[in-house]
Structure formats: C-alpha cells, structure tokens
Coordinates of C-alpha atoms and ligand atoms in Angstrom, one line a residue:
X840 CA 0.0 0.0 0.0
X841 CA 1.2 3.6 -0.7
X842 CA -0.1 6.9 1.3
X843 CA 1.0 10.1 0.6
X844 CA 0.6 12.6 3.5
X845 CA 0.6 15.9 2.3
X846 CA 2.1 18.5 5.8
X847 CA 2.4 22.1 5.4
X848 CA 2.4 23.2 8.6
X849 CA 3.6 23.1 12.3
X850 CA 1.1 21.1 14.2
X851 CA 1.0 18.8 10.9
X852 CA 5.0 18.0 11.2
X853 CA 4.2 17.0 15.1
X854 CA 1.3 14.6 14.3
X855 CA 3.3 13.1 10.5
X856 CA 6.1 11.8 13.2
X857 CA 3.8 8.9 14.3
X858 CA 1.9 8.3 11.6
X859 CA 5.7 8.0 9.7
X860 CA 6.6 5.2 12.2
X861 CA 3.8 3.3 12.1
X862 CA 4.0 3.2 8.6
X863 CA 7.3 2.1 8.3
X864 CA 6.5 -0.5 10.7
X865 CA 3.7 -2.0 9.1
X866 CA 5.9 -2.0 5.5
X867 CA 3.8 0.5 3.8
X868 CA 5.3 2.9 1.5
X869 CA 5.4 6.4 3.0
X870 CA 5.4 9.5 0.6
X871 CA 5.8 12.7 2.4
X872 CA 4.7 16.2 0.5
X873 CA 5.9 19.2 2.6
X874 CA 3.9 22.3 1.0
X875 CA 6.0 24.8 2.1
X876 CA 3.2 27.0 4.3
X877 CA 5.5 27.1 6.9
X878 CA 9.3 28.0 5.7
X879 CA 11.1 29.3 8.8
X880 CA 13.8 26.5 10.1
X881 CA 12.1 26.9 13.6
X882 CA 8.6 26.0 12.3
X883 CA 9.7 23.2 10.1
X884 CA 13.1 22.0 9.5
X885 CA 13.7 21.0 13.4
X886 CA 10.9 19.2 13.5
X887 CA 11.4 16.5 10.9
X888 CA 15.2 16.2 12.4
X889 CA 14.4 16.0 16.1
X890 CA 10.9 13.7 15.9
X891 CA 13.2 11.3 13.3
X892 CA 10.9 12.0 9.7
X893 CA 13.5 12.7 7.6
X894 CA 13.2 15.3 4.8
X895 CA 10.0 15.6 2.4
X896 CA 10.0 13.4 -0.3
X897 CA 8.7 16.4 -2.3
X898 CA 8.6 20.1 -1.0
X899 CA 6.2 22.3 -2.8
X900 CA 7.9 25.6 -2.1
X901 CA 4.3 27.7 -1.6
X902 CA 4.9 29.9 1.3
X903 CA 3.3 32.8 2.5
X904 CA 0.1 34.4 1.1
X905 CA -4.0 35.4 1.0
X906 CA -5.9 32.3 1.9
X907 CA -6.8 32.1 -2.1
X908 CA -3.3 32.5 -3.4
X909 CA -1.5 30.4 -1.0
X910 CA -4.3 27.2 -1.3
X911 CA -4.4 28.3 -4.5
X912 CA -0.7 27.6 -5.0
X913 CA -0.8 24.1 -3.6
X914 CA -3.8 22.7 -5.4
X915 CA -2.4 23.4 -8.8
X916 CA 1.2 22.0 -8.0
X917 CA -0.4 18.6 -6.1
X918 CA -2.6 17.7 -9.1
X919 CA 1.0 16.8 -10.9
X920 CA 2.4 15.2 -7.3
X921 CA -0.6 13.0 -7.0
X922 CA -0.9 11.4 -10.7
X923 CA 2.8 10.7 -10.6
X924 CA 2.3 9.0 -7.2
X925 CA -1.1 7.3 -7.7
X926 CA -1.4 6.3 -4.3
X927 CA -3.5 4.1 -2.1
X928 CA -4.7 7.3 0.0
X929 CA -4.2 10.8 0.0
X930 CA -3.9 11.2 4.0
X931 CA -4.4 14.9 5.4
X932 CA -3.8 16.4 8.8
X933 CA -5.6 18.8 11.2
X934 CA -7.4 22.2 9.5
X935 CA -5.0 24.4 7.6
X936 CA -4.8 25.5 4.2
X937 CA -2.7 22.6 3.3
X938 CA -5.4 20.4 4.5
X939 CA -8.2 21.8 2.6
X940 CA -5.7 22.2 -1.1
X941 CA -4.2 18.5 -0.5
X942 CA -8.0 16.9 -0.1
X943 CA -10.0 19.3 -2.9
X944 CA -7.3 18.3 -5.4
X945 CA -6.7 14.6 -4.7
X946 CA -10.5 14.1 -4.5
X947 CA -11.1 15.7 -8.2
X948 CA -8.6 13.3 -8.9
X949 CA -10.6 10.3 -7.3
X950 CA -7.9 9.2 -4.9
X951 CA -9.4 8.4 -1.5
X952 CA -8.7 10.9 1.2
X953 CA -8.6 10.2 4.5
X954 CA -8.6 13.2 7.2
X955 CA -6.7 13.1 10.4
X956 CA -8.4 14.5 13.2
X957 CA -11.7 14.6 11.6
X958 CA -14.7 16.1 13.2
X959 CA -13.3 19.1 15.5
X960 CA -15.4 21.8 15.8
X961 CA -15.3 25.2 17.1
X962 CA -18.9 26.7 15.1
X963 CA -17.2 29.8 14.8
X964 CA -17.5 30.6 11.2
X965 CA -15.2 33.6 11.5
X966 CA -11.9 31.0 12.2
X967 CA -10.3 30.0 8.7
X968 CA -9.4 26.7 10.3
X969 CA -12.9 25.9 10.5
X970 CA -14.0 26.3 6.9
X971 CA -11.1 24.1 6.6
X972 CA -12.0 21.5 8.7
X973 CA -16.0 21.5 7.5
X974 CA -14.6 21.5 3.9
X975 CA -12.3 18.5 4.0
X976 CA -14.4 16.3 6.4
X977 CA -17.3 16.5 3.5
X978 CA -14.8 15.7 0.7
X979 CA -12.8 13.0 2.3
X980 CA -13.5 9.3 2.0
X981 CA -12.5 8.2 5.6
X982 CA -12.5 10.3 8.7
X983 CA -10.4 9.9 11.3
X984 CA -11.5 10.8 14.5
X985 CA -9.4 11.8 17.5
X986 CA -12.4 12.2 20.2
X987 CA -16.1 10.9 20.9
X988 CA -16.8 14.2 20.6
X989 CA -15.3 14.6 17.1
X990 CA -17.1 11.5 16.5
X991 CA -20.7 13.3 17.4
X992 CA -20.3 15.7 15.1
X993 CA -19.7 14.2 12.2
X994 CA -22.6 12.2 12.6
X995 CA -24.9 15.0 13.7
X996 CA -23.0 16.1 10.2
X997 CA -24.7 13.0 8.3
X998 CA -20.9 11.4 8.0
X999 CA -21.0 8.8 10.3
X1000 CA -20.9 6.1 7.3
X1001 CA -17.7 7.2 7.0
X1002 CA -16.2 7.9 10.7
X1003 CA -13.7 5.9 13.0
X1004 CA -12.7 6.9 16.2
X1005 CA -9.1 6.1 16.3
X1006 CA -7.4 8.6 19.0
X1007 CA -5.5 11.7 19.0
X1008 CA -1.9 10.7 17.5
X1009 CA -0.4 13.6 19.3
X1010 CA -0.9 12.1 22.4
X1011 CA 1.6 9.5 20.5
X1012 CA 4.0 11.6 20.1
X1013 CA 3.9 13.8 23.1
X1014 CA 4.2 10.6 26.0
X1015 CA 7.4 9.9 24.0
X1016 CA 8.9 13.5 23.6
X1017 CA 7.5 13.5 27.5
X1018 CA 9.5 10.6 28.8
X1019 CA 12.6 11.4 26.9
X1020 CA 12.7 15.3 28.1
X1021 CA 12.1 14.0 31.9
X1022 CA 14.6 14.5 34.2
X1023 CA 16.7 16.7 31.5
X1024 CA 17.3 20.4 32.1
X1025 CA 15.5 22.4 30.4
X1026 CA 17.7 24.8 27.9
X1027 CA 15.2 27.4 27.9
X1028 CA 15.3 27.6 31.9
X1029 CA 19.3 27.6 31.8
X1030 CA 19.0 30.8 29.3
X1031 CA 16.7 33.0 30.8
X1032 CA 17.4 31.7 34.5
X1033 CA 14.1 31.2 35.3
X1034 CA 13.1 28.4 38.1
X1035 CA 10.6 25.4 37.9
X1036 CA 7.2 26.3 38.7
X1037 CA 8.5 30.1 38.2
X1038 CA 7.4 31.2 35.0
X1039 CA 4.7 30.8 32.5
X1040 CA 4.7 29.6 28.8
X1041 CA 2.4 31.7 26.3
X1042 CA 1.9 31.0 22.3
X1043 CA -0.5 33.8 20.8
X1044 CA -0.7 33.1 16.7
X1045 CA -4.2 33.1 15.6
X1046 CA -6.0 35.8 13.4
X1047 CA -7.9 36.5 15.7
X1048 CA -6.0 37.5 18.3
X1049 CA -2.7 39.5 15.9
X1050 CA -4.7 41.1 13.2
X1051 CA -7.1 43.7 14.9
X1052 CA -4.3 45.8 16.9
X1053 CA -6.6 46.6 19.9
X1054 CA -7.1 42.7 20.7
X1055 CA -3.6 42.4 20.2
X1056 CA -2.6 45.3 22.8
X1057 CA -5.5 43.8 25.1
X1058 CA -4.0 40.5 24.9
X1059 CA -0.4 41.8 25.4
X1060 CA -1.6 43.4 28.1
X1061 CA -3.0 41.0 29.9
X1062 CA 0.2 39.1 29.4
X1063 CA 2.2 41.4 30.3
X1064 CA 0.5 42.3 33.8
X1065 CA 0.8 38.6 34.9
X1066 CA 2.1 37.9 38.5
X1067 CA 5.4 35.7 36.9
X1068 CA 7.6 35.6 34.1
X1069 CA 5.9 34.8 30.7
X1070 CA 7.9 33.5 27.7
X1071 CA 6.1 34.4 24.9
X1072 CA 7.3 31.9 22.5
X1073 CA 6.4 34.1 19.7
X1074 CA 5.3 33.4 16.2
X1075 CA 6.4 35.4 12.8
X1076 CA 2.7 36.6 12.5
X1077 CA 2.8 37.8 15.9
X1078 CA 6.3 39.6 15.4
X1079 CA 5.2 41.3 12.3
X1080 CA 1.6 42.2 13.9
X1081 CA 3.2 43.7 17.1
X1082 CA 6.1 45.6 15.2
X1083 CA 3.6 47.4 12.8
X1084 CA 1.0 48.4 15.3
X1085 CA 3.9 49.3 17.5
X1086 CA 3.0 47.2 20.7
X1087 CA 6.0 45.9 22.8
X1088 CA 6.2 42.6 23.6
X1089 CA 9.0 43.0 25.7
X1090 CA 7.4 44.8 28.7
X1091 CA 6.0 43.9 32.5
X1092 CA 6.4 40.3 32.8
X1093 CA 6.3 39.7 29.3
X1094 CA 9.4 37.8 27.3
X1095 CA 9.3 37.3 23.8
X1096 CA 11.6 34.9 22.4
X1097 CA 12.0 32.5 19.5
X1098 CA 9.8 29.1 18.8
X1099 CA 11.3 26.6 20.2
X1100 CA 11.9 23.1 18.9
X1101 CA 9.2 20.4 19.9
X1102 CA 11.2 18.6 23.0
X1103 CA 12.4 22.0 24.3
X1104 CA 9.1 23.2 24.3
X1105 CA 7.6 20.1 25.9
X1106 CA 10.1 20.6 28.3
X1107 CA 9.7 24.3 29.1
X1108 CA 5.8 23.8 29.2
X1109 CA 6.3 20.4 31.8
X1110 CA 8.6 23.0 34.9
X1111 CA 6.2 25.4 33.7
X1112 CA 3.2 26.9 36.5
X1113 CA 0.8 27.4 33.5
X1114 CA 0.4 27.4 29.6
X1115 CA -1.9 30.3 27.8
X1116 CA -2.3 29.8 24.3
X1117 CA -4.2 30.3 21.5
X1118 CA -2.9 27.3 19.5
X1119 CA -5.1 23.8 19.4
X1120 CA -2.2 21.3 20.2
X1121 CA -1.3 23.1 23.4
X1122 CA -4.3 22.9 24.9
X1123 CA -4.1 19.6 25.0
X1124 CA -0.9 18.9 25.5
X1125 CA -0.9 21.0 28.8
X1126 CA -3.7 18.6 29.8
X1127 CA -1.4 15.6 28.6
X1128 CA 1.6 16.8 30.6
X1129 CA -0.8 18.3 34.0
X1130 CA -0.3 21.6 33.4
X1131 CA -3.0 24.4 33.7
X1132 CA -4.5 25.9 30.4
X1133 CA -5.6 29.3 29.6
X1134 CA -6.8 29.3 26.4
X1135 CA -7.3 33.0 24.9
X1136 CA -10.2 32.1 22.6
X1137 CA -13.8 32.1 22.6
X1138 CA -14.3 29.0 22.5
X1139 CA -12.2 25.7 22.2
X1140 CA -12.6 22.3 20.0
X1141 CA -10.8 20.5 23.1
X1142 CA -13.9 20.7 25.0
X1143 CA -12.7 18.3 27.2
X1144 CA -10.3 20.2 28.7
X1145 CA -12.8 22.4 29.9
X1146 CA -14.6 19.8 31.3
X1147 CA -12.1 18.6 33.0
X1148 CA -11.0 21.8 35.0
X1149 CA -7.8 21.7 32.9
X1150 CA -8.2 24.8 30.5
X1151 CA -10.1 28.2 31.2
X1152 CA -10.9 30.3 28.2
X1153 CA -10.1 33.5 28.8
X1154 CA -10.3 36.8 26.2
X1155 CA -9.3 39.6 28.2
X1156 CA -6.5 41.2 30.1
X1157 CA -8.6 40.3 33.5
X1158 CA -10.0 37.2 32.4
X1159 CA -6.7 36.2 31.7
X1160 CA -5.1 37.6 35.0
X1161 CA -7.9 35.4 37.1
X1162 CA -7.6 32.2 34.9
X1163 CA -3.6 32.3 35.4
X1164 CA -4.2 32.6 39.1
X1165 CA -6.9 30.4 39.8
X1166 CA -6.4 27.2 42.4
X1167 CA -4.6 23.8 40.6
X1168 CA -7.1 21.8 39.0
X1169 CA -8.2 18.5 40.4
X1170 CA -6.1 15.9 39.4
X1171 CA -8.4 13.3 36.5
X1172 CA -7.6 10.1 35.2
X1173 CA -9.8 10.5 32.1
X1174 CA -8.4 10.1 29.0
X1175 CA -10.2 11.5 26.2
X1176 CA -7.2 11.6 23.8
X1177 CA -6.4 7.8 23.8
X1178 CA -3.9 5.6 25.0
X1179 CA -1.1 6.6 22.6
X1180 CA -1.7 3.9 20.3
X1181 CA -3.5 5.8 17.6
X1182 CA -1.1 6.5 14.8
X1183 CA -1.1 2.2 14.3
X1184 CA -4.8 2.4 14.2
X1185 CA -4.7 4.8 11.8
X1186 CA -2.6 2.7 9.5
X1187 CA -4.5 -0.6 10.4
X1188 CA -7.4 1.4 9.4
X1189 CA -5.8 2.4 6.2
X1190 CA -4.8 -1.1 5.3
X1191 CA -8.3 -2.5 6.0
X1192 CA -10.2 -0.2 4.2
X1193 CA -7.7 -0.6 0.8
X1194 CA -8.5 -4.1 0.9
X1195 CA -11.8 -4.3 1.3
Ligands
UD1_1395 C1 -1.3 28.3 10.2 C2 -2.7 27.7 10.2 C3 -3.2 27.6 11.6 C4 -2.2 26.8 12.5 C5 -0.8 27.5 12.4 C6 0.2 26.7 13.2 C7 -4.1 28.2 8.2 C8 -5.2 29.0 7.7 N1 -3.6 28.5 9.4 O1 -1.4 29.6 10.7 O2 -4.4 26.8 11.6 O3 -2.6 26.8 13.8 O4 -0.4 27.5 11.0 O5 1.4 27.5 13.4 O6 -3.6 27.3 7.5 N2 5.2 33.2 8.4 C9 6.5 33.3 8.5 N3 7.3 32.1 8.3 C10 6.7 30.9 8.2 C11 5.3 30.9 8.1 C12 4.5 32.0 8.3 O7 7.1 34.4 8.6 O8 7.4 29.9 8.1 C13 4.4 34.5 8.6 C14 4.1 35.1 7.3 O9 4.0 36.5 7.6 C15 2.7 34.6 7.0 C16 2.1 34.5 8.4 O10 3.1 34.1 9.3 O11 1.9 35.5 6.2 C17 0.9 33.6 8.5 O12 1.3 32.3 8.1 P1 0.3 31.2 7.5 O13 0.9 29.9 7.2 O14 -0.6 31.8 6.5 O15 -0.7 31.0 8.8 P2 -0.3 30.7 10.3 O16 -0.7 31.9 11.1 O17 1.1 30.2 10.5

C-alpha cells in the first residue's frame, strides 16, 4: 500500500512523526509532500530532524500568502504530485490550508482521502481553520477521528458512514517527547534563569488574536501584567503584527523569544506553572503533561479540557489575570485523547479499508 501525507504546517510536522513510524513499521510505502506554508527552520526543519521524519519526499515551495493564493498555489502544484504518485490514500492532517488544497485536489482526482483528526469543531465561522475542517471532512472518503466528541459531530453532520474513532496521534507523540525530556534540564530555563514552577509559557498566533491591533494590545496586556515571568514563545505573524501596530512585547512580565523546537518546548511547558495559548495542540498537551491551560479564545474544540477543569478560556486582560491565578485543578484520570496507540490504528485502518 502507498499513502502520501501531504504536511504544510507546524502542528502537521508533530502529528506526521507517528503516523511516519507506524507506517514504516507496518511495510507501507510512505510518501511525504511538505507544501511549504511554513518555511522558517524553527517552524519546520527541526521538526522533521528532532521527531526522526526525515526530509519531504517532495517540497512544494508555496509559502506565505492570501488564503486564495497560497491554497491556490498548492492545489495546482499537487494535481501533478498525486498522478505521478497514484497512491493508495491521500492522507491529510488537522485544518490548515494545506489540508483543505491536499484533499480538494486529490478528491477531483478520485484518490481516497482520508482526514486526520476529523470532526473538530469550534462553530465559529469567523476561524479559517474551520472552513477548513468542515470542507475537507465533506470531501474526504474516511475520517479519522481523534475524540467521541469529534465522532458526534460528524454524525450530527450525516458522516457517520464514513467515521472511526481512532485517538488523538499527538498524544503519540507527546508521551514519547514527555519521557525522553524528563529529568533533562530544560535549555530554555538555563537561558533566561528562570526556576521550575516560576514562570509561565504563552503562544499567541491566531487571526484572531494579531490582526485587529486593539485585541492584540489587550492581549499583550493581559500578558504582560501577569504575577510571573511569561515567555512568549512568539510566532512570525505575531512579530510582524506587534512591530507594525507598535506594541511591545517585551514589557512587565512579558518575554518574547523564538519558537522553540518540539522537545524544548515540551520541556519548558512540563517545569512550567501554567500554559496560555491560542494554539489547538497546546491545549491539549498542557492537559497531557498536568499543566494548567488558559486558552485566549472564545471557544475551544478541546472541549474536554474544559470539562475537565484543565483549561479556562479566557479573552481579556482580567480574564486572563484570574484564569492564570486560579487554584490547581483536580487531578483526573480520564483520557479522552487515547492511549497513545492511535497512529497504528490509523494505518490498520488504512490497510483495511484498501482491501476491502
Ligand atoms: C497556520 C494555520 C493555523 C495553524 C498554524 C500553526 C491556516 C489557515 N492556518 O497559521 O491553523 O494553527 O499555521 O502555526 O492554515 N510566516 C513566516 N514564516 C513561516 C510561516 C509563516 O514568517 O514559516 C508568517 C508570514 O508572515 C505569514 C504569516 O506568518 O503570512 C501567517 O502564516 P500562515 O501559514 O498563512 O498561517 P499561520 O498563522 O502560520
């Protein structure tokens, strides 16, 4: 069998490393397609050398643009990727552009698509990630699910024909970034001499939050007026967005400094007191790893982090001062993301459903 997993971005580098393995594993032939979104070394390149991918098999070279010109981009350069590859499945990752160009193209070409981490939902029409997500679960062929939840909603969606519930893979690859960090110092502490427990990590990247400048400043502020250290582990949007609306991100508690590398930041969020975020994969693994969420959105697809006392949305500079502060959750056994196991199911289910 042949899959060709088409990655463009961040969070889709962190859940290809499993997937990878368990492909290789089960003797399946594994072509990787890199689009190019993300083109910075820090939001790409470390991530296939320190999670053990390997380069792209093909890199697409699209980079930065409008929503139209950059899917754009990548839908007419995969038509030509896919018919030389003919493969098995076309499989696709999480909710970016990437997603939505590698699925609309491969299913014109009638090459079943499979979606990975099918069925999130945040119903806020406004979020680009969510026409995304809507879009490919409606073109693909198989949908793979990471929660019950996800699962509900495809059905309430008519899709449950198509829908397995396999588990989240980055709960794959986060127990074994988690056990290999443990007990190592963390660089990031070393640098800026902060303390376990001392500090807190904060990622702020989505539209949302960096393009209208008074949210930004608001959320800045709120940062920035927190009771202990903040790293701001800040993203090129964010960078670009503070610089031209002139807001400092270097101010009050507030320190901005480069992405970090997956096990570094893994380890920085692990001797951290708290994690707030605006990115999806944090959420949860702040839950995965015991750590406090503040999530600076309206609303979350990781609903069960809420439920489970873990994460606290938050959206502005006092909400996010009283969420930071608030008493340590109770500790929960639950384990809505799966058992770490799901990257295999997702290939078992791959091999099963090209057979039958
Ligand atoms: C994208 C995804 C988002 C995901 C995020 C993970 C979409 C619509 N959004 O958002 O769902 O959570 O990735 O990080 O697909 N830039 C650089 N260097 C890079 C990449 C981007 O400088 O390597 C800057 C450019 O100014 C670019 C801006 O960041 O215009 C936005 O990049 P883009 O890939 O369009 O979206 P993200 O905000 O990264």
């Amino acid at each position: 069998m042949k899959i060709v997993s088409v990655v463009g971005a961040r969070p889709q580098f962190v859940k290809l490393a499993p997937i990878h393995k368990a492909a290789l594993a089960a003797g399946v032939e594994h072509i990787i397609v890199h689009t190019g979104q993300h083109y910075d070394p820090m939001l790409s390149d470390v991530f296939f050398d320190d999670l053990g991918i390997g380069a792209p098999d093909v890199h697409l070279g699209v980079g930065s643009g409008s929503h139209g010109v950059q899917t754009g981009s990548m839908l007419a350069a995969l038509d030509a990727v896919f018919d030389e590859h003919r493969p098995d499945w076309v499989l696709v990752y999480g909710d970016t552009n990437s997603t939505v160009a590698a699925a609309l193209s491969a299913v014109k070409m009638h090459i079943p698509v499979a979606h990975l981490e099918a069925g999130l939902r945040s119903f806020n029409r406004r979020m680009p990630e969510e026409h995304n997500r809507v879009m490919t679960d409606h073109a693909a062929d198989l949908l793979l699910a990471p929660t019950q939840v996800a699962v509900d909603h495809l059905a309430t969606e008519g899709l449950a024909g198509r829908t397995v519930l396999v588990g989240d893979v980055m709960t794959d690859v986060l127990f074994e970034v988690r056990d290999d960090v443990a007990g190592r110092p963390s660089a990031l502490l070393e640098e800026l001499g902060l303390t376990r427990g001392g500090y807190y990590v904060a990622t702020i990247h989505r539209a949302e939050n960096t393009d209208d400048p008074d949210r930004l400043r608001d959320v800045v502020a709120g940062l920035a007026g927190l009771d202990k250290p903040v790293v701001l582990l800040a993203h090129p949007r964010v960078v670009a967005k503070a610089a031209s609306h002139d807001i400092q991100l270097m101010e009050g508690s507030l320190i901005a400094h480069a992405p970090l590398a997956y096990p570094e930041l893994i380890a920085a969020a692990l001797s951290s007191a708290g994690v707030v975020t605006d990115s999806g994969g944090l959420q949860k693994e702040a839950f995965l790893l015991g750590v406090p969420c503040t999530t600076v959105r309206t609303e979350t697809e990781w609903v069960e982090t809420v439920q489970l006392g873990w994460n606290v949305l938050a959206n502005s500079a006092e909400e996010i001062a009283a969420a930071v502060t608030r008493p340590r959750p109770i500790a929960t056994d639950a384990a809505p993301y799966g058992d770490g196991h799901a990257a295999e199911r997702v290939i078992s289910e791959l091999l099963d459903a090209a057979e039958a």
